[in-house]
């Protein structure tokens, strides 16, 4: 079986360890030449409000430098009673819906729900 062309992550859990591992998976995919998209929704959106702990922040910056696509769910923002302006401005987050995320997924890629 061939390795997936791209990794698309739905980051739903707000648990710090799971959010950290999502960033780690994305950074690893990018480091070996795969594409990576992270779609933040649910409680994970709250992790985008402030700078992360240093070990996670290092992964975030690596993902940004290696070209990860970062998306935040419009419906998730509403459910969390947050606005785009409540989130970090330095991440270049695209506010979009699930259809946009799914259209971004590669036919030969893999979707992971965390």
JSON list of C-alpha atoms in Angstrom, two decimals:
[
{"chain": "A", "resi": 1, "resn": "UNK", "atom": "CA", "xyz": [0.00, 0.00, 0.00]},
{"chain": "A", "resi": 2, "resn": "UNK", "atom": "CA", "xyz": [1.37, 3.40, -0.98]},
{"chain": "A", "resi": 3, "resn": "UNK", "atom": "CA", "xyz": [1.82, 6.12, 1.62]},
{"chain": "A", "resi": 4, "resn": "UNK", "atom": "CA", "xyz": [-0.81, 8.89, 1.50]},
{"chain": "A", "resi": 5, "resn": "UNK", "atom": "CA", "xyz": [0.00, 12.00, -0.57]},
{"chain": "A", "resi": 6, "resn": "UNK", "atom": "CA", "xyz": [-1.29, 14.37, 2.08]},
{"chain": "A", "resi": 7, "resn": "UNK", "atom": "CA", "xyz": [-2.35, 14.34, 5.71]},
{"chain": "A", "resi": 8, "resn": "UNK", "atom": "CA", "xyz": [-5.56, 16.19, 6.60]},
{"chain": "A", "resi": 9, "resn": "UNK", "atom": "CA", "xyz": [-6.21, 16.48, 10.32]},
{"chain": "A", "resi": 10, "resn": "UNK", "atom": "CA", "xyz": [-9.51, 17.35, 12.00]},
{"chain": "A", "resi": 11, "resn": "UNK", "atom": "CA", "xyz": [-8.38, 18.64, 15.40]},
{"chain": "A", "resi": 12, "resn": "UNK", "atom": "CA", "xyz": [-11.44, 18.44, 17.65]},
{"chain": "A", "resi": 13, "resn": "UNK", "atom": "CA", "xyz": [-10.17, 17.63, 21.15]},
{"chain": "A", "resi": 14, "resn": "UNK", "atom": "CA", "xyz": [-9.04, 20.50, 23.33]},
{"chain": "A", "resi": 15, "resn": "UNK", "atom": "CA", "xyz": [-6.81, 18.20, 25.38]},
{"chain": "A", "resi": 16, "resn": "UNK", "atom": "CA", "xyz": [-3.30, 19.69, 25.26]},
{"chain": "A", "resi": 17, "resn": "UNK", "atom": "CA", "xyz": [-1.60, 16.35, 24.57]},
{"chain": "A", "resi": 18, "resn": "UNK", "atom": "CA", "xyz": [-3.87, 15.61, 21.62]},
{"chain": "A", "resi": 19, "resn": "UNK", "atom": "CA", "xyz": [-3.46, 19.10, 20.14]},
{"chain": "A", "resi": 20, "resn": "UNK", "atom": "CA", "xyz": [0.32, 18.77, 20.54]},
{"chain": "A", "resi": 21, "resn": "UNK", "atom": "CA", "xyz": [0.26, 15.41, 18.75]},
{"chain": "A", "resi": 22, "resn": "UNK", "atom": "CA", "xyz": [-1.78, 16.86, 15.87]},
{"chain": "A", "resi": 23, "resn": "UNK", "atom": "CA", "xyz": [0.93, 19.48, 15.36]},
{"chain": "A", "resi": 24, "resn": "UNK", "atom": "CA", "xyz": [3.57, 16.73, 15.63]},
{"chain": "A", "resi": 25, "resn": "UNK", "atom": "CA", "xyz": [1.84, 14.61, 12.98]},
{"chain": "A", "resi": 26, "resn": "UNK", "atom": "CA", "xyz": [1.52, 17.57, 10.62]},
{"chain": "A", "resi": 27, "resn": "UNK", "atom": "CA", "xyz": [5.16, 18.62, 11.11]},
{"chain": "A", "resi": 28, "resn": "UNK", "atom": "CA", "xyz": [6.31, 15.04, 10.47]},
{"chain": "A", "resi": 29, "resn": "UNK", "atom": "CA", "xyz": [4.25, 14.76, 7.27]},
{"chain": "A", "resi": 30, "resn": "UNK", "atom": "CA", "xyz": [5.63, 18.05, 6.01]},
{"chain": "A", "resi": 31, "resn": "UNK", "atom": "CA", "xyz": [9.20, 17.07, 6.90]},
{"chain": "A", "resi": 32, "resn": "UNK", "atom": "CA", "xyz": [8.99, 14.03, 4.60]},
{"chain": "A", "resi": 33, "resn": "UNK", "atom": "CA", "xyz": [7.52, 16.02, 1.73]},
{"chain": "A", "resi": 34, "resn": "UNK", "atom": "CA", "xyz": [3.81, 15.32, 2.26]},
{"chain": "A", "resi": 35, "resn": "UNK", "atom": "CA", "xyz": [1.21, 18.06, 2.41]},
{"chain": "A", "resi": 36, "resn": "UNK", "atom": "CA", "xyz": [-0.62, 18.77, 5.67]},
{"chain": "A", "resi": 37, "resn": "UNK", "atom": "CA", "xyz": [-3.80, 20.62, 6.59]},
{"chain": "A", "resi": 38, "resn": "UNK", "atom": "CA", "xyz": [-5.06, 21.12, 10.13]},
{"chain": "A", "resi": 39, "resn": "UNK", "atom": "CA", "xyz": [-8.79, 21.92, 10.54]},
{"chain": "A", "resi": 40, "resn": "UNK", "atom": "CA", "xyz": [-9.51, 23.13, 14.07]},
{"chain": "A", "resi": 41, "resn": "UNK", "atom": "CA", "xyz": [-13.01, 22.70, 15.46]},
{"chain": "A", "resi": 42, "resn": "UNK", "atom": "CA", "xyz": [-14.71, 21.81, 18.74]},
{"chain": "A", "resi": 43, "resn": "UNK", "atom": "CA", "xyz": [-12.70, 22.49, 21.89]},
{"chain": "A", "resi": 44, "resn": "UNK", "atom": "CA", "xyz": [-9.44, 22.50, 19.90]},
{"chain": "A", "resi": 45, "resn": "UNK", "atom": "CA", "xyz": [-10.31, 26.00, 18.66]},
{"chain": "A", "resi": 46, "resn": "UNK", "atom": "CA", "xyz": [-9.57, 27.32, 22.15]},
{"chain": "A", "resi": 47, "resn": "UNK", "atom": "CA", "xyz": [-5.95, 26.18, 21.75]},
{"chain": "A", "resi": 48, "resn": "UNK", "atom": "CA", "xyz": [-5.54, 28.87, 19.08]},
{"chain": "A", "resi": 49, "resn": "UNK", "atom": "CA", "xyz": [-6.25, 31.78, 21.43]},
{"chain": "A", "resi": 50, "resn": "UNK", "atom": "CA", "xyz": [-2.78, 32.16, 22.95]},
{"chain": "A", "resi": 51, "resn": "UNK", "atom": "CA", "xyz": [0.78, 31.06, 22.38]},
{"chain": "A", "resi": 52, "resn": "UNK", "atom": "CA", "xyz": [1.28, 27.36, 23.07]},
{"chain": "A", "resi": 53, "resn": "UNK", "atom": "CA", "xyz": [3.81, 25.83, 25.48]},
{"chain": "A", "resi": 54, "resn": "UNK", "atom": "CA", "xyz": [7.37, 26.02, 24.06]},
{"chain": "A", "resi": 55, "resn": "UNK", "atom": "CA", "xyz": [7.51, 22.41, 22.82]},
{"chain": "A", "resi": 56, "resn": "UNK", "atom": "CA", "xyz": [4.23, 22.82, 20.94]},
{"chain": "A", "resi": 57, "resn": "UNK", "atom": "CA", "xyz": [5.07, 26.33, 19.74]},
{"chain": "A", "resi": 58, "resn": "UNK", "atom": "CA", "xyz": [8.20, 24.93, 18.09]},
{"chain": "A", "resi": 59, "resn": "UNK", "atom": "CA", "xyz": [6.03, 22.47, 16.13]},
{"chain": "A", "resi": 60, "resn": "UNK", "atom": "CA", "xyz": [3.57, 25.22, 15.18]},
{"chain": "A", "resi": 61, "resn": "UNK", "atom": "CA", "xyz": [6.35, 27.37, 13.78]},
{"chain": "A", "resi": 62, "resn": "UNK", "atom": "CA", "xyz": [7.82, 24.38, 11.90]},
{"chain": "A", "resi": 63, "resn": "UNK", "atom": "CA", "xyz": [4.40, 23.70, 10.35]},
{"chain": "A", "resi": 64, "resn": "UNK", "atom": "CA", "xyz": [4.07, 27.31, 9.29]},
{"chain": "A", "resi": 65, "resn": "UNK", "atom": "CA", "xyz": [7.56, 27.37, 7.75]},
{"chain": "A", "resi": 66, "resn": "UNK", "atom": "CA", "xyz": [6.99, 24.06, 5.94]},
{"chain": "A", "resi": 67, "resn": "UNK", "atom": "CA", "xyz": [3.71, 25.24, 4.40]},
{"chain": "A", "resi": 68, "resn": "UNK", "atom": "CA", "xyz": [0.93, 23.65, 6.45]},
{"chain": "A", "resi": 69, "resn": "UNK", "atom": "CA", "xyz": [-2.59, 24.89, 5.71]},
{"chain": "A", "resi": 70, "resn": "UNK", "atom": "CA", "xyz": [-4.32, 26.02, 8.88]},
{"chain": "A", "resi": 71, "resn": "UNK", "atom": "CA", "xyz": [-8.10, 26.24, 8.98]},
{"chain": "A", "resi": 72, "resn": "UNK", "atom": "CA", "xyz": [-10.62, 27.06, 11.68]},
{"chain": "A", "resi": 73, "resn": "UNK", "atom": "CA", "xyz": [-14.24, 25.94, 11.48]},
{"chain": "A", "resi": 74, "resn": "UNK", "atom": "CA", "xyz": [-16.81, 28.73, 11.14]},
{"chain": "A", "resi": 75, "resn": "UNK", "atom": "CA", "xyz": [-19.49, 26.70, 12.93]},
{"chain": "A", "resi": 76, "resn": "UNK", "atom": "CA", "xyz": [-16.98, 25.75, 15.62]},
{"chain": "A", "resi": 77, "resn": "UNK", "atom": "CA", "xyz": [-16.24, 29.41, 16.29]},
{"chain": "A", "resi": 78, "resn": "UNK", "atom": "CA", "xyz": [-19.95, 30.11, 16.73]},
{"chain": "A", "resi": 79, "resn": "UNK", "atom": "CA", "xyz": [-20.38, 27.12, 19.06]},
{"chain": "A", "resi": 80, "resn": "UNK", "atom": "CA", "xyz": [-17.39, 28.25, 21.13]},
{"chain": "A", "resi": 81, "resn": "UNK", "atom": "CA", "xyz": [-18.76, 31.81, 21.21]},
{"chain": "A", "resi": 82, "resn": "UNK", "atom": "CA", "xyz": [-15.52, 33.08, 19.70]},
{"chain": "A", "resi": 83, "resn": "UNK", "atom": "CA", "xyz": [-14.72, 35.33, 16.78]},
{"chain": "A", "resi": 84, "resn": "UNK", "atom": "CA", "xyz": [-11.77, 35.12, 14.38]},
{"chain": "A", "resi": 85, "resn": "UNK", "atom": "CA", "xyz": [-10.27, 38.12, 16.19]},
{"chain": "A", "resi": 86, "resn": "UNK", "atom": "CA", "xyz": [-10.11, 36.11, 19.43]},
{"chain": "A", "resi": 87, "resn": "UNK", "atom": "CA", "xyz": [-7.57, 33.75, 17.86]},
{"chain": "A", "resi": 88, "resn": "UNK", "atom": "CA", "xyz": [-3.88, 34.22, 17.18]},
{"chain": "A", "resi": 89, "resn": "UNK", "atom": "CA", "xyz": [-3.31, 36.59, 14.27]},
{"chain": "A", "resi": 90, "resn": "UNK", "atom": "CA", "xyz": [0.16, 35.22, 13.48]},
{"chain": "A", "resi": 91, "resn": "UNK", "atom": "CA", "xyz": [-1.01, 31.81, 12.23]},
{"chain": "A", "resi": 92, "resn": "UNK", "atom": "CA", "xyz": [-2.69, 32.87, 9.00]},
{"chain": "A", "resi": 93, "resn": "UNK", "atom": "CA", "xyz": [-5.79, 30.83, 9.82]},
{"chain": "A", "resi": 94, "resn": "UNK", "atom": "CA", "xyz": [-8.41, 30.47, 7.11]},
{"chain": "A", "resi": 95, "resn": "UNK", "atom": "CA", "xyz": [-11.93, 30.64, 8.53]},
{"chain": "A", "resi": 96, "resn": "UNK", "atom": "CA", "xyz": [-14.00, 28.13, 6.56]},
{"chain": "A", "resi": 97, "resn": "UNK", "atom": "CA", "xyz": [-16.48, 25.31, 6.71]},
{"chain": "A", "resi": 98, "resn": "UNK", "atom": "CA", "xyz": [-16.26, 21.57, 6.50]},
{"chain": "A", "resi": 99, "resn": "UNK", "atom": "CA", "xyz": [-16.94, 21.57, 2.74]},
{"chain": "A", "resi": 100, "resn": "UNK", "atom": "CA", "xyz": [-13.85, 23.73, 2.16]},
{"chain": "A", "resi": 101, "resn": "UNK", "atom": "CA", "xyz": [-11.78, 21.39, 4.32]},
{"chain": "A", "resi": 102, "resn": "UNK", "atom": "CA", "xyz": [-13.03, 18.32, 2.44]},
{"chain": "A", "resi": 103, "resn": "UNK", "atom": "CA", "xyz": [-12.34, 19.99, -0.92]},
{"chain": "A", "resi": 104, "resn": "UNK", "atom": "CA", "xyz": [-8.78, 20.60, 0.28]},
{"chain": "A", "resi": 105, "resn": "UNK", "atom": "CA", "xyz": [-8.22, 16.90, 1.05]},
{"chain": "A", "resi": 106, "resn": "UNK", "atom": "CA", "xyz": [-6.19, 15.01, -1.54]},
{"chain": "A", "resi": 107, "resn": "UNK", "atom": "CA", "xyz": [-7.78, 12.03, -3.35]},
{"chain": "A", "resi": 108, "resn": "UNK", "atom": "CA", "xyz": [-4.69, 10.00, -2.42]},
{"chain": "A", "resi": 109, "resn": "UNK", "atom": "CA", "xyz": [-4.52, 11.49, 1.07]},
{"chain": "A", "resi": 110, "resn": "UNK", "atom": "CA", "xyz": [-5.55, 10.49, 4.53]},
{"chain": "A", "resi": 111, "resn": "UNK", "atom": "CA", "xyz": [-7.97, 12.14, 6.98]},
{"chain": "A", "resi": 112, "resn": "UNK", "atom": "CA", "xyz": [-7.30, 11.75, 10.71]},
{"chain": "A", "resi": 113, "resn": "UNK", "atom": "CA", "xyz": [-9.72, 12.85, 13.46]},
{"chain": "A", "resi": 114, "resn": "UNK", "atom": "CA", "xyz": [-8.09, 13.85, 16.75]}
]
